[in-house]
Structures are given as structure tokens and as C-alpha cells.
Coordinates of C-alpha atoms and ligand atoms in Angstrom, one line a residue:
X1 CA -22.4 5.3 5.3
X2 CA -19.6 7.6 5.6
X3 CA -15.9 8.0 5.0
X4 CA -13.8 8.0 7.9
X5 CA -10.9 9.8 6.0
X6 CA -11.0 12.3 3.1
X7 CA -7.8 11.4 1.5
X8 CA -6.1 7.9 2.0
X9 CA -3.0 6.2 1.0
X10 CA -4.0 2.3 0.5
X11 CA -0.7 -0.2 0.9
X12 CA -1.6 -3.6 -0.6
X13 CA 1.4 -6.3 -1.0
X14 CA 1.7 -7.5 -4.3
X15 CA 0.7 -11.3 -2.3
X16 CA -2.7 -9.5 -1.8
X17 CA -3.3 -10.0 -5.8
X18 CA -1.5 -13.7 -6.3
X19 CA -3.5 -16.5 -6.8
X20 CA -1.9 -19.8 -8.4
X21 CA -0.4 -17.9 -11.2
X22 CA 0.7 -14.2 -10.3
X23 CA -2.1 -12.7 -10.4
X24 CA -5.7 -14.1 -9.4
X25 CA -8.2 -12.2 -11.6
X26 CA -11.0 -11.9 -9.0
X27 CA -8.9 -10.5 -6.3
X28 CA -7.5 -8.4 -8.2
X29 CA -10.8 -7.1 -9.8
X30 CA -12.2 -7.1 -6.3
X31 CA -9.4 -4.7 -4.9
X32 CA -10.2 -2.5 -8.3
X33 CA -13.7 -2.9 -7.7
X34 CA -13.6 -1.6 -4.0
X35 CA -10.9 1.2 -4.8
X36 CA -13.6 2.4 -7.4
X37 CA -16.2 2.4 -5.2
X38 CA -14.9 4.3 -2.4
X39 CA -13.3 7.0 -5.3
X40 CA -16.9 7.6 -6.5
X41 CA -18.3 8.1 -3.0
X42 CA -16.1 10.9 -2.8
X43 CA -12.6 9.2 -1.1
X44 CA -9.4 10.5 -2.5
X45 CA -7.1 7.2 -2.9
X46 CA -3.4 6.7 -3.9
X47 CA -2.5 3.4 -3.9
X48 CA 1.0 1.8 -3.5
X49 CA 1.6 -1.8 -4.3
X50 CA 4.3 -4.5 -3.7
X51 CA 5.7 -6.9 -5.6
X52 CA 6.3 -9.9 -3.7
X53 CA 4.0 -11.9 -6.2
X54 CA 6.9 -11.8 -8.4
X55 CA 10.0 -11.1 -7.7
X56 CA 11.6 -10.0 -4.1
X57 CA 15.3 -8.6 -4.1
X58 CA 16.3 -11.3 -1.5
X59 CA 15.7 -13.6 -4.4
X60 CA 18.6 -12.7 -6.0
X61 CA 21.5 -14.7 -3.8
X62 CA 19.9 -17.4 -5.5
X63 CA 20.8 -16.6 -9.1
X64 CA 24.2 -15.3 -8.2
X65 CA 23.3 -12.3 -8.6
X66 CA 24.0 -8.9 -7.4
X67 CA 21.7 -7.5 -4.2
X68 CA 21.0 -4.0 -6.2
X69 CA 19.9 -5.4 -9.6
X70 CA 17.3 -8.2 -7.7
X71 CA 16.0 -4.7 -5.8
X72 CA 15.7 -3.0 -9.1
X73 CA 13.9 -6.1 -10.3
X74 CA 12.0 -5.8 -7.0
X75 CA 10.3 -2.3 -8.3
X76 CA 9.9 -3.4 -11.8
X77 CA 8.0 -6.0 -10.1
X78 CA 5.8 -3.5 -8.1
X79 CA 4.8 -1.4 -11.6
X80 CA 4.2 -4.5 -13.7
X81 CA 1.5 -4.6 -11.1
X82 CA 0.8 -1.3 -10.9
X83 CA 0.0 -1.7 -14.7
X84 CA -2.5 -4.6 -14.0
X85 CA -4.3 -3.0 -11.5
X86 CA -4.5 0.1 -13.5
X87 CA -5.8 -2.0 -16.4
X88 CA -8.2 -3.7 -14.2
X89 CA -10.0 -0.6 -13.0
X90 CA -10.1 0.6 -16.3
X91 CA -12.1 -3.0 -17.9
X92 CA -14.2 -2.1 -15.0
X93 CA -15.3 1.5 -16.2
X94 CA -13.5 3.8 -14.3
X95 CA -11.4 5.6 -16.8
X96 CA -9.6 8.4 -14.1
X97 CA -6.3 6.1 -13.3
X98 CA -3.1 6.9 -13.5
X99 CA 0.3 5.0 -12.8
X100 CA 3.1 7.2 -11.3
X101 CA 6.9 5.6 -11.2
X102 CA 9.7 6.4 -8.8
X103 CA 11.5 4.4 -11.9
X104 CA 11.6 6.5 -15.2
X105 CA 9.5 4.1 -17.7
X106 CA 8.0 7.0 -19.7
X107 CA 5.8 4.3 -22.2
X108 CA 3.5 3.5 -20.0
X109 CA 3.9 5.5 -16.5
X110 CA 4.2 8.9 -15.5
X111 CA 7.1 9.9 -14.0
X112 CA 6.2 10.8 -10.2
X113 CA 5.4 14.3 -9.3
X114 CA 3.6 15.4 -5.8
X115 CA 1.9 18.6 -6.8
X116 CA 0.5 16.7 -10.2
X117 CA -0.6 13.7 -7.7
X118 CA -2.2 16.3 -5.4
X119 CA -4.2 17.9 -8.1
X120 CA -4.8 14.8 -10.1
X121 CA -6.3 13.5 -6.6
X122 CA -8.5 16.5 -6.1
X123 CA -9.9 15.7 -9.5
X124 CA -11.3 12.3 -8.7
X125 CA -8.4 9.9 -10.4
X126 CA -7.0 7.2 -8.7
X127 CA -3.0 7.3 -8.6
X128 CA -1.0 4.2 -8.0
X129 CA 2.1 4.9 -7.4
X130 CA 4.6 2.3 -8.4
X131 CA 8.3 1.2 -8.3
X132 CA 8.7 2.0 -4.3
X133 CA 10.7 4.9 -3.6
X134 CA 13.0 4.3 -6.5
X135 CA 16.3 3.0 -4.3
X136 CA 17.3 -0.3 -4.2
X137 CA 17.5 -1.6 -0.2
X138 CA 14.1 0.0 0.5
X139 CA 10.6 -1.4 0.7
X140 CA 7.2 -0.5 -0.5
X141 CA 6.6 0.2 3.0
X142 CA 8.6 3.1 3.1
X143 CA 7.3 3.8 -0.5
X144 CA 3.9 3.5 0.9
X145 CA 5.2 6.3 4.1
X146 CA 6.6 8.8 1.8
X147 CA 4.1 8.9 -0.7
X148 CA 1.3 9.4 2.3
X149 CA 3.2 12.3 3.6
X150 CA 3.8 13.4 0.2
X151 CA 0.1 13.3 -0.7
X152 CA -1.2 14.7 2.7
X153 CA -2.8 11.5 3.3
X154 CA -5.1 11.5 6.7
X155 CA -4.1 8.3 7.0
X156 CA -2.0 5.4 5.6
X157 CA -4.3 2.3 5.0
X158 CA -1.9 -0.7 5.4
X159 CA -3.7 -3.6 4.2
X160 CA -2.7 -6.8 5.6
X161 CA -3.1 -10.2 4.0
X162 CA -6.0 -12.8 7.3
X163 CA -4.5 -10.5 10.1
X164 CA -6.6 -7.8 11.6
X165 CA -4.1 -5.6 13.0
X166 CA -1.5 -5.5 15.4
X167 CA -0.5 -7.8 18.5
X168 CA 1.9 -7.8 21.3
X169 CA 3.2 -11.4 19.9
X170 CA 2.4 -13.3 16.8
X171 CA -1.1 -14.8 16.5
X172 CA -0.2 -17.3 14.1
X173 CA 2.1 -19.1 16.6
X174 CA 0.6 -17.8 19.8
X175 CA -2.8 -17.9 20.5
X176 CA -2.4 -15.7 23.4
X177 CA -1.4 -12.9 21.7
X178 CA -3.4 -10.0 22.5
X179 CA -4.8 -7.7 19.8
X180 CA -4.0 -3.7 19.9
X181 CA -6.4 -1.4 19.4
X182 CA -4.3 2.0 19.3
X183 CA -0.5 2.7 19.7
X184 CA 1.3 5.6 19.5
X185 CA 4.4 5.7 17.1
X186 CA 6.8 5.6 19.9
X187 CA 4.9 2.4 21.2
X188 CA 5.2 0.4 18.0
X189 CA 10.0 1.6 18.1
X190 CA 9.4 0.6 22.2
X191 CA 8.1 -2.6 21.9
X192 CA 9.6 -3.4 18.6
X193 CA 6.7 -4.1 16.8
X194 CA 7.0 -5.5 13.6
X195 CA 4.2 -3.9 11.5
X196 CA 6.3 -2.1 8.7
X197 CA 10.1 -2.0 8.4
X198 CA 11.8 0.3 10.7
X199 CA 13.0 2.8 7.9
X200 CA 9.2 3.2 7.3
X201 CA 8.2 3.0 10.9
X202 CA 10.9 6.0 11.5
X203 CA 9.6 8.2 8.6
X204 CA 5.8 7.6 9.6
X205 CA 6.9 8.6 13.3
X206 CA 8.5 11.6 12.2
X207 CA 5.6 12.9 10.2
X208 CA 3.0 12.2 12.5
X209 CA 1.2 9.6 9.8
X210 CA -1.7 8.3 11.3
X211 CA -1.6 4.7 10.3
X212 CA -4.7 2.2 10.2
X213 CA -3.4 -1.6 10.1
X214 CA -6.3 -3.5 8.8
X215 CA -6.8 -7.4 7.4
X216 CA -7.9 -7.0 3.4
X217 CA -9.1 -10.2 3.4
X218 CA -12.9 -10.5 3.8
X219 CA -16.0 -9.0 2.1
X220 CA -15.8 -5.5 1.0
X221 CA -12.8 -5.3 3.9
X222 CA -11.1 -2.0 2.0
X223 CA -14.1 -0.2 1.6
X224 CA -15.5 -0.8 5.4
X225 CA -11.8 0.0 6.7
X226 CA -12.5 3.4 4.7
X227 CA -15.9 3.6 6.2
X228 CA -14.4 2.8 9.9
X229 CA -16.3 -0.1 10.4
X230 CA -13.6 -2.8 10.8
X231 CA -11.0 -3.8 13.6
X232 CA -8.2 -2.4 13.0
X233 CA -5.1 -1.5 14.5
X234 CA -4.8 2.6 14.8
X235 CA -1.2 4.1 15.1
X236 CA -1.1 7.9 15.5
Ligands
UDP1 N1 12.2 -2.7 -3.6 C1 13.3 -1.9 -3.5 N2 13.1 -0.5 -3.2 C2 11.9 0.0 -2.9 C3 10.7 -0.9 -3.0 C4 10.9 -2.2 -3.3 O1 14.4 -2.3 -3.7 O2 11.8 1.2 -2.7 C5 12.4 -4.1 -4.0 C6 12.8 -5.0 -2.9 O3 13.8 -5.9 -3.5 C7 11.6 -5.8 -2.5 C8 10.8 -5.9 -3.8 O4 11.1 -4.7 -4.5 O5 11.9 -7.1 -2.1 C9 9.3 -6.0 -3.7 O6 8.8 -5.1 -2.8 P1 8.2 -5.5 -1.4 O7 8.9 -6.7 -0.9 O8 8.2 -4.3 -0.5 O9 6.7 -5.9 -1.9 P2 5.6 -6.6 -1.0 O10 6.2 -7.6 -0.1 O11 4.9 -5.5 -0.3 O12 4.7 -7.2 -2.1

């Protein structure tokens, strides 16, 4: 079997790893599991991942509270879980891991640098890259874009959570919505597609990121996506 791409970003929301509680130990050691597997067949992986397990910045009308700190919350959010899946990998053997921060928690991150990621990713460790892009009003999405470009990713991996791609309408509430194999950037800002937020969309467009939208869910789903042997929806 193999790889499809050489160097990949992989987006995973932080709903990906929630189970009752906020984290489900078997899906989150499965997502570790695969990630190590694809590393040690030779796949350079950076890995960007949400936080809406735990704490979204929309959240914070409810408190009272102001939009900006609920955001910073947000990407706190999205390194606590950088930190689990990082510890995760490790209980599974792979020692190579490290967790990069657009927020400056010198403890237990590393504070974000391309040329180190570049190099570290050249040297077989896997980098998760945490606390988005460090700015309150953006997304991991566009976390997820700028790393990739940053990282000179062949392709963004952008994991969804029982939906295989992209349609023209929603499947969930239409059943007639039709499946899309490949769009172009332009496509996706035409038709107003709504498969990452438009600040990511824009950034991805500019740069020419080839973008595979795939369903995570499923056996060994990450590692065939890598492999190029599972629908997805191509955007290039
Ligand atoms: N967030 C932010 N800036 C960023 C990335 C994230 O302010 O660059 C905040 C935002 O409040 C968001 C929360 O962090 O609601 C969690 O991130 P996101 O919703 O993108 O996570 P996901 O839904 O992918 O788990």
C-alpha cells in the first residue's frame, strides 16, 4: 500500500475525540494509533486540532462574558487537547511528538516555529500544532490552512466527523444531495459551500492548498484517506 501524499496536514475537530466525558479514550487512542502508523510508513504529519469538546468562544454570551476572552479560552481548549493526544501517542510507543502553540505556554509546548516544524518533520516526529492561529475571532480551520501552507503540506486532510465529503446541499436533511467528487477553490466561494470557514476557504484559495475532505469515522478511515483509498471530496 502506498501514500498518496508525502507530507500532510491532518484537521481533526476536537468533537472527533469526545465521547460522554471530553475525551473518549479509544477514539482518541485510535486517531494516535493511525497517525503512528502512517508516520512509521514513511508519512510526514502535522496535526491541528479543535476544541469544540470543551469549550467554543460562542459560549461565552452565556456567562456574560467578553467574545475575546471565550476565543482565548477557545485555543486553550484546542492545546489541552493537543496535550492529550500528544500524551496518547506517547503511552502508545511513539516517543517523536511534539506540541507547538500559537499561544506562548512555554511548560509544556513549544512555542511555534515553521523552519523547526519543517525540520522536525523531516526527522520523523509528529507535530501537533495547537492554540489555532493564536487570534481570537479565528478558527482552527484557518489554523489548520496556515499551518499547511506553512509546512508545505501536499495536501490538507480535513477530517470530518459520518460525512464523506462535500455536497451541493446538506445530506443530513436532504437526501438528494449529491456528493462532489472534485472542486476547484473557486467552485467551493461560487457556490458557497460550506466546508471550512470563508477566512480559511480564502487563504487555502490563495495558496493553491489542495484540500482532501474526508469522513474520520470508520475503520482505519485516516490511514486509508492517506493511502487514497477512501471517497473523499478533492479541492485543488
Ligand atoms: N479559536 C480562536 N482562534 C483560533 C482558533 C480557535 O479564537 O485561531 C477559538 C474559537 O472560540 C473556537 C474555539 O477556539 O470556537 C475552538 O475552536 P474550533 O471551534 O475551531 O474547534 P473545532 O470546532 O474544530 O473543535
Amino acid at each position: 500500500m502506498s501514500l498518496k501524499y508525502k507530507r500532510v496536514l491532518l484537521k481533526i475537530s476536537g468533537e472527533a475525540l469526545k465521547g460522554q466525558d471530553i475525551y473518549d479514550q479509544e477514539k482518541v487512542q485510535d486517531v494516535a494509533r493511525q497517525i503512528i502508523t502512517l508516520v512509521r510508513e514513511g508519512l510526514q504529519i502535522g496535526v491541528v486540532v479543535g476544541g469544540g469538546n470543551i469549550w467554543r468562544g460562542n459560549l461565552s454570551s452565556n456567562l456574560g462574558m467578553d467574545r475575546i476572552n471565550g476565543d482565548y479560552m477557545g485555543m486553550m481548549a484546542t492545546i489541552m487537547n493537543g496535550l492529550a493526544l500528544e500524551a496518547t501517542i506517547k503511552s502508545l510507543g511513539y516517543e517523536k511528538v511534539r506540541v507547538y502553540s500559537a499561544l506562548e505556554i512555554k511548560t509544556v509546548t513549544t512555542p511555534y516555529n515553521y523552519r523547526e516544524a519543517r525540520d522536525k518533520l523531516n526527522n520523523g516526529y509528529i507535530l501537533i500544532f495547537t492554540g489555532g492561529t493564536g487570534f481570537s475571532y479565528f478558527t482552527t480551520d484557518t489554523g489548520a490552512s496556515i499551518r499547511a501552507i506553512e509546512i508545505k503540506a501536499d495536501a490538507l486532510l480535513m477530517a470530518k466527523n459520518g460525512v464523506k465529503g462535500v455536497y451541493d446541499d446538506d445530506p443530513r436533511t436532504n437526501p438528494k444531495a449529491n456528493f462532489l467528487k472534485t472542486l476547484t477553490h473557486r467552485e467551493v466561494a461560487e457556490k458557497k459551500l460550506r466546508v471550512m470557514d470563508l477566512t480559511s476557504a480564502t487563504l487555502s484559495a490563495d495558496a493553491k492548498l489542495k484540500i482532501e475532505v474526508f469522513d474520520m469515522n470508520g475503520e482505519n478511515n485516516i490511514i486509508k484517506m492517506a493511502h487514497g483509498d477512501l471517497d473523499s471530496t478533492t479541492i485543488q
